[in-house]
CSV table of C-alpha atoms in Angstrom, one decimal:
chain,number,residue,atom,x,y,z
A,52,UNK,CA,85.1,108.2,118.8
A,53,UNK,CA,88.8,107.5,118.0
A,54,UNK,CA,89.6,106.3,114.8
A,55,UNK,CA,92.3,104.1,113.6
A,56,UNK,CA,95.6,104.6,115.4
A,57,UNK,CA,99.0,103.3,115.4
A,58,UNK,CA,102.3,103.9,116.6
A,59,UNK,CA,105.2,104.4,116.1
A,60,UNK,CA,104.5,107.3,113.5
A,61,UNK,CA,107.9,106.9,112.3
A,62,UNK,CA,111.1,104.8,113.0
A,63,UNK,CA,114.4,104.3,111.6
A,64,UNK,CA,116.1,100.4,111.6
A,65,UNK,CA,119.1,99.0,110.4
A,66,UNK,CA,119.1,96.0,108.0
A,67,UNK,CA,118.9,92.4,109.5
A,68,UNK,CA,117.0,94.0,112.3
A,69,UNK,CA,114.0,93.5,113.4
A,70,UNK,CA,110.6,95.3,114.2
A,71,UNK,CA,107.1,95.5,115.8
A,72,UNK,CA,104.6,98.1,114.6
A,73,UNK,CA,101.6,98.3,116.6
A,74,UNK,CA,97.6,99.2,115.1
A,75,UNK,CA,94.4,100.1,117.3
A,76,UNK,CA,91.2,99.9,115.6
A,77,UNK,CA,88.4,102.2,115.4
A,78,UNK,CA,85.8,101.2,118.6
A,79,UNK,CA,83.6,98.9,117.5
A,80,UNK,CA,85.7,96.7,114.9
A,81,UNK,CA,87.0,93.4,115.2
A,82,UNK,CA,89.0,93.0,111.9
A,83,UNK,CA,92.4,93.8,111.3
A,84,UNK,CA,94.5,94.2,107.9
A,85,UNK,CA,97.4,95.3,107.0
A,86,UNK,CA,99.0,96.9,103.6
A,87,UNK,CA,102.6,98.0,102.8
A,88,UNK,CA,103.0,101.2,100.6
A,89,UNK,CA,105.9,101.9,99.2
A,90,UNK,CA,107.1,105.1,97.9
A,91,UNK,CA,104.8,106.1,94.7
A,92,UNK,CA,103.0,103.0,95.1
A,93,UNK,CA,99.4,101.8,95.7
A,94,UNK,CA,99.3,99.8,99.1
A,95,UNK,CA,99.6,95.9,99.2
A,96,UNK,CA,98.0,94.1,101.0
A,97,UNK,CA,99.9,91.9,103.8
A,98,UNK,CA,97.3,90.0,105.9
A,99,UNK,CA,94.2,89.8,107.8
A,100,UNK,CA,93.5,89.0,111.5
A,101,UNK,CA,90.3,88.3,112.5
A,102,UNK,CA,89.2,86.2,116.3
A,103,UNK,CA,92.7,86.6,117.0
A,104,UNK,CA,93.9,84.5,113.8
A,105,UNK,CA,95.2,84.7,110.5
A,106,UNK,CA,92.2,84.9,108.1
A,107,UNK,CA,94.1,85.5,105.0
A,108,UNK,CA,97.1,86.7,103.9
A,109,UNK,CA,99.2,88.5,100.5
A,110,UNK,CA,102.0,87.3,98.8
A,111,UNK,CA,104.7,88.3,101.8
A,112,UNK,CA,107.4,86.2,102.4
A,113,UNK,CA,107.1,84.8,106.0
A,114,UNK,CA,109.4,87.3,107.5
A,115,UNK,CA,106.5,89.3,108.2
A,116,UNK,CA,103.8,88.0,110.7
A,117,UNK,CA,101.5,89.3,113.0
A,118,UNK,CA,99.1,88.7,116.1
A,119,UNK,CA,95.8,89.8,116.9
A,120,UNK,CA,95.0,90.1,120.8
A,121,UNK,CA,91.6,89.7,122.6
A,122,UNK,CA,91.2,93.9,122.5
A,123,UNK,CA,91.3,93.6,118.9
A,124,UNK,CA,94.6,96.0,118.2
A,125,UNK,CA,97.2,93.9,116.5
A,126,UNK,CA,101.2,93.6,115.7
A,127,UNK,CA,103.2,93.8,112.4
A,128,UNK,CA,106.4,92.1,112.9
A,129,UNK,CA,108.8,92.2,110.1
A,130,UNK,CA,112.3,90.1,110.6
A,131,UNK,CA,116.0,90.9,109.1
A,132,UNK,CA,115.5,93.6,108.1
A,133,UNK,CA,116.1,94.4,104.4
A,134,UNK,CA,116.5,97.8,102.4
A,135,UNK,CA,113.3,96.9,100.5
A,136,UNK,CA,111.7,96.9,103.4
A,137,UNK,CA,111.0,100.7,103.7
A,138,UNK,CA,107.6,101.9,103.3
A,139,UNK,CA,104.6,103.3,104.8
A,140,UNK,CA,102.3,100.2,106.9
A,141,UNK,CA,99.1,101.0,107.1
A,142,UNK,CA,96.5,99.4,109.1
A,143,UNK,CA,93.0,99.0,108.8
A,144,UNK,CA,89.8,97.9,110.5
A,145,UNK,CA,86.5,97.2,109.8
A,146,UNK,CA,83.7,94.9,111.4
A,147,UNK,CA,83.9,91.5,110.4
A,148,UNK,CA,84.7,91.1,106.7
A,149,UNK,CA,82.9,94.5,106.0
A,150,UNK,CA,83.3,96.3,102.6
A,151,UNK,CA,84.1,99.8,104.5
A,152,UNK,CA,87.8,99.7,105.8
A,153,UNK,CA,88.9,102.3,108.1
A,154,UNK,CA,92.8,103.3,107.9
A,155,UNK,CA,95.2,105.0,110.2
A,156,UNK,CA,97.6,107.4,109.5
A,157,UNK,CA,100.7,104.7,108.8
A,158,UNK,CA,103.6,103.7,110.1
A,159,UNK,CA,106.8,105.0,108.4
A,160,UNK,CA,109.4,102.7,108.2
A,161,UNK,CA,112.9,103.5,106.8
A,162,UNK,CA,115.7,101.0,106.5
A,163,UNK,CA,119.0,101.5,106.2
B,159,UNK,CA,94.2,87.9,89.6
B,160,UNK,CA,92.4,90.8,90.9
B,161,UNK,CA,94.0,93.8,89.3
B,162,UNK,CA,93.3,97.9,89.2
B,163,UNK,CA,94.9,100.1,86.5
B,164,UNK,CA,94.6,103.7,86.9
B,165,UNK,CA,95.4,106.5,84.6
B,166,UNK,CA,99.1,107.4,84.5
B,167,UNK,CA,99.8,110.9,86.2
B,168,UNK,CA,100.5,113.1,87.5
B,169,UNK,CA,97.1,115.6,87.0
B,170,UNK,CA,97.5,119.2,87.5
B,171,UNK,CA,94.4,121.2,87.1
B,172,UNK,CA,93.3,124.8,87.6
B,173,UNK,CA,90.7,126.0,90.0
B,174,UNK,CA,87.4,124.9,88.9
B,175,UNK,CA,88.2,122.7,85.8
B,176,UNK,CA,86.1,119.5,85.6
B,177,UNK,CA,88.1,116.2,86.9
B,178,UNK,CA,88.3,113.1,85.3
B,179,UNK,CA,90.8,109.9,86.5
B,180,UNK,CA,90.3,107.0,84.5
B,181,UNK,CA,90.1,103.5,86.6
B,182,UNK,CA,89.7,99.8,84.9
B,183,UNK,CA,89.6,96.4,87.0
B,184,UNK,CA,90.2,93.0,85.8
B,185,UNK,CA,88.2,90.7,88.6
B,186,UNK,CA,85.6,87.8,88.0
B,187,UNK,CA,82.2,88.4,89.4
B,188,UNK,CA,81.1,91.6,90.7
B,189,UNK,CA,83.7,93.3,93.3
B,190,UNK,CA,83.0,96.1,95.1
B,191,UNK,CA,84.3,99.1,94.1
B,192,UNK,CA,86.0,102.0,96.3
B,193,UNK,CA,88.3,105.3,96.0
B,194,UNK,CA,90.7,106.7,98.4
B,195,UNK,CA,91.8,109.6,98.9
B,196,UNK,CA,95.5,110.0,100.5
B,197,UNK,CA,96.6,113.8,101.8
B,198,UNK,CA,100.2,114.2,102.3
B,199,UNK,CA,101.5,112.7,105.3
B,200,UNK,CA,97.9,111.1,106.2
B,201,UNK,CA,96.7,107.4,105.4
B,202,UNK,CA,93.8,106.8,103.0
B,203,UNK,CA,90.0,108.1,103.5
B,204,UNK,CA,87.5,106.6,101.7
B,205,UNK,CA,85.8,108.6,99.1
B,206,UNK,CA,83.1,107.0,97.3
B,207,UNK,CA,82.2,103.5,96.9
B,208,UNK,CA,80.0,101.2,94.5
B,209,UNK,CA,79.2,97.6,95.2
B,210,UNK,CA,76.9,96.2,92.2
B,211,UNK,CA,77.3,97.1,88.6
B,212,UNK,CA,75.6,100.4,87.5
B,213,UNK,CA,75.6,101.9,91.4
B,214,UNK,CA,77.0,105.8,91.6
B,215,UNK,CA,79.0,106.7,94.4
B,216,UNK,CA,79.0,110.2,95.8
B,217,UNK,CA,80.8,112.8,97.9
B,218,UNK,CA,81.8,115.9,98.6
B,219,UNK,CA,80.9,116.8,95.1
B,220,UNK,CA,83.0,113.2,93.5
B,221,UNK,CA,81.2,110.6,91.9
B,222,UNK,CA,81.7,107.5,90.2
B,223,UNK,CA,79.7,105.3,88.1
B,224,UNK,CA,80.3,101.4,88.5
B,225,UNK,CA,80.6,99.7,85.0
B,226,UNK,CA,80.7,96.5,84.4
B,227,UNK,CA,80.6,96.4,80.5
B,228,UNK,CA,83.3,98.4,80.1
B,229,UNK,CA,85.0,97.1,83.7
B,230,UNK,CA,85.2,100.7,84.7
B,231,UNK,CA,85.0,103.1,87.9
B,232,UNK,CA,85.8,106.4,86.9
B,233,UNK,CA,86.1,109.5,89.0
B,234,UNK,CA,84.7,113.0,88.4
B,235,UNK,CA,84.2,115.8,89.3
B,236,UNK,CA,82.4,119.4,88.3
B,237,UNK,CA,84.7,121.7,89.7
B,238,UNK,CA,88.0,121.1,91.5
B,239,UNK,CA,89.1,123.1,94.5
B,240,UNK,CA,92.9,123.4,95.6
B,241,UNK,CA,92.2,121.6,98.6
B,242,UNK,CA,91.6,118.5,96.5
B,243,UNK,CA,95.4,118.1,96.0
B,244,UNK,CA,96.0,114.8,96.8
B,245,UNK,CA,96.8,111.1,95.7
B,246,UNK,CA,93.4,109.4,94.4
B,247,UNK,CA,93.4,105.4,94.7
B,248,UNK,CA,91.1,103.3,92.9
B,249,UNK,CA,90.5,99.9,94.8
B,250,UNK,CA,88.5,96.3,94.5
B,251,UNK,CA,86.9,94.0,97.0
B,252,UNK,CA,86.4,90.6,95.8
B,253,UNK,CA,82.8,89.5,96.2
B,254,UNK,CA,83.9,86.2,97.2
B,255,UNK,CA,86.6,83.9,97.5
B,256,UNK,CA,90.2,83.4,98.5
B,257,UNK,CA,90.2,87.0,98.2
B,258,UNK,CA,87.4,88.4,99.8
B,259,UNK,CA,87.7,90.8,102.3
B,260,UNK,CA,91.5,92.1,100.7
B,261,UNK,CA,91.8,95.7,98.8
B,262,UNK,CA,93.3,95.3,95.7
B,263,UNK,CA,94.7,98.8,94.9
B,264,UNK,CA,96.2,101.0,91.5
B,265,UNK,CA,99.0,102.5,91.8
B,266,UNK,CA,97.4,106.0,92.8
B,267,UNK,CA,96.7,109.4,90.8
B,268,UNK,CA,98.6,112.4,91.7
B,269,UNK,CA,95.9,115.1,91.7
B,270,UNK,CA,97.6,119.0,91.9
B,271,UNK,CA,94.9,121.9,91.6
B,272,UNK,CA,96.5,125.4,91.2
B,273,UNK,CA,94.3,128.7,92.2
């Protein structure tokens, strides 16, 4: 049973740019969230996707947005790029608004 | 707001030395309770979890005890082994609410265990 996967594993972009990190979930779950850790940090919380919409979201300027398709995986899209930017995105799934989240390995994005 | 405040670290234990990290919440009602456990270049595993007050979680030898006189989920453990090197997250889960459903985490424990 495959877990939590997402890709890339790790990607380099330049400021103002912009970028699309992609997130599986585990078989079985329909629930999608998304944190940002930065370096040293404990991971924030970005937003939720759930029936393909946005059930809740952190306090994340609207640069970043996402989309949830029919298969359940999802999309992190982050817009112009800034240095601050950088971190480790993690996604995680669960089934329906369950207390057990599942995570993937991240996504680690560096800015320059 | 939901908040988690863990113990400032780094911790660096030897082989076998009992393991405390301290972990406080500020949240109304009664969240659920969770740590994660992050190994270098992985994303977080779940550890333990507690969802009403005076609940233990257990594994692999870590528990924690949910408080909610003292607001409290602290993690121990009898006897540390060096693959327990990791970072140690405490985390909450609203019960209900605007928030519900959203991990609210600390800011992570460094954990090193030397043979």
């Amino acid at each position: 049973d495959a877990g939590v996967t997402q890709s890339p594993t790790h990607l380099i972009k330049t400021r103002g740019q912009q970028v699309t990190l992609r997130c599986s979930p585990k078989s079985g779950h329909d629930t999608v969230s998304w944190y940002q850790q930065a370096l040293g940090q404990g991971p924030q919380f970005i937003f939720q996707y759930y029936e393909e919409e946005e059930r809740q979201r952190g306090n994340f300027p609207d640069r970043f947005s996402g989309h949830q398709f029919p298969n359940y995986s999802s999309e992190l899209n982050v817009n112009a790029l800034l240095l601050g930017d950088s971190a480790l995105y993690l996604c995680a799934s669960t089934q329906g608004v369950a207390y057990e989240q599942y995570f993937g390995p991240g996504t680690r994005l560096t800015v320059t | 707001g939901n908040s988690v405040t863990q113990m400032e670290g780094p911790v660096t234990l030897s082989e076998e030395a009992f393991l405390t990290i301290n972990c406080t919440y500020t949240a109304t009602g009664y969240p659920s309770l969770f740590w994660y456990v992050q190994y270098p270049g992985e994303g977080l595993q779940l550890l333990l979890k507690a969802t009403k007050a005076d609940d233990k979680g257990s594994n692999k030898g870590f528990e924690a005890t949910y408080r909610k006189e003292t607001t409290s989920f602290h993690l121990e453990k009898g006897s540390v082994q060096v693959s327990d090197s990791a970072v140690y997250f405490c985390a909450l889960m609203a019960a209900g609410g605007t928030s519900y459903g959203k991990l609210t985490f600390g800011q992570g424990t460094i954990l090193t265990v030397h043979p």
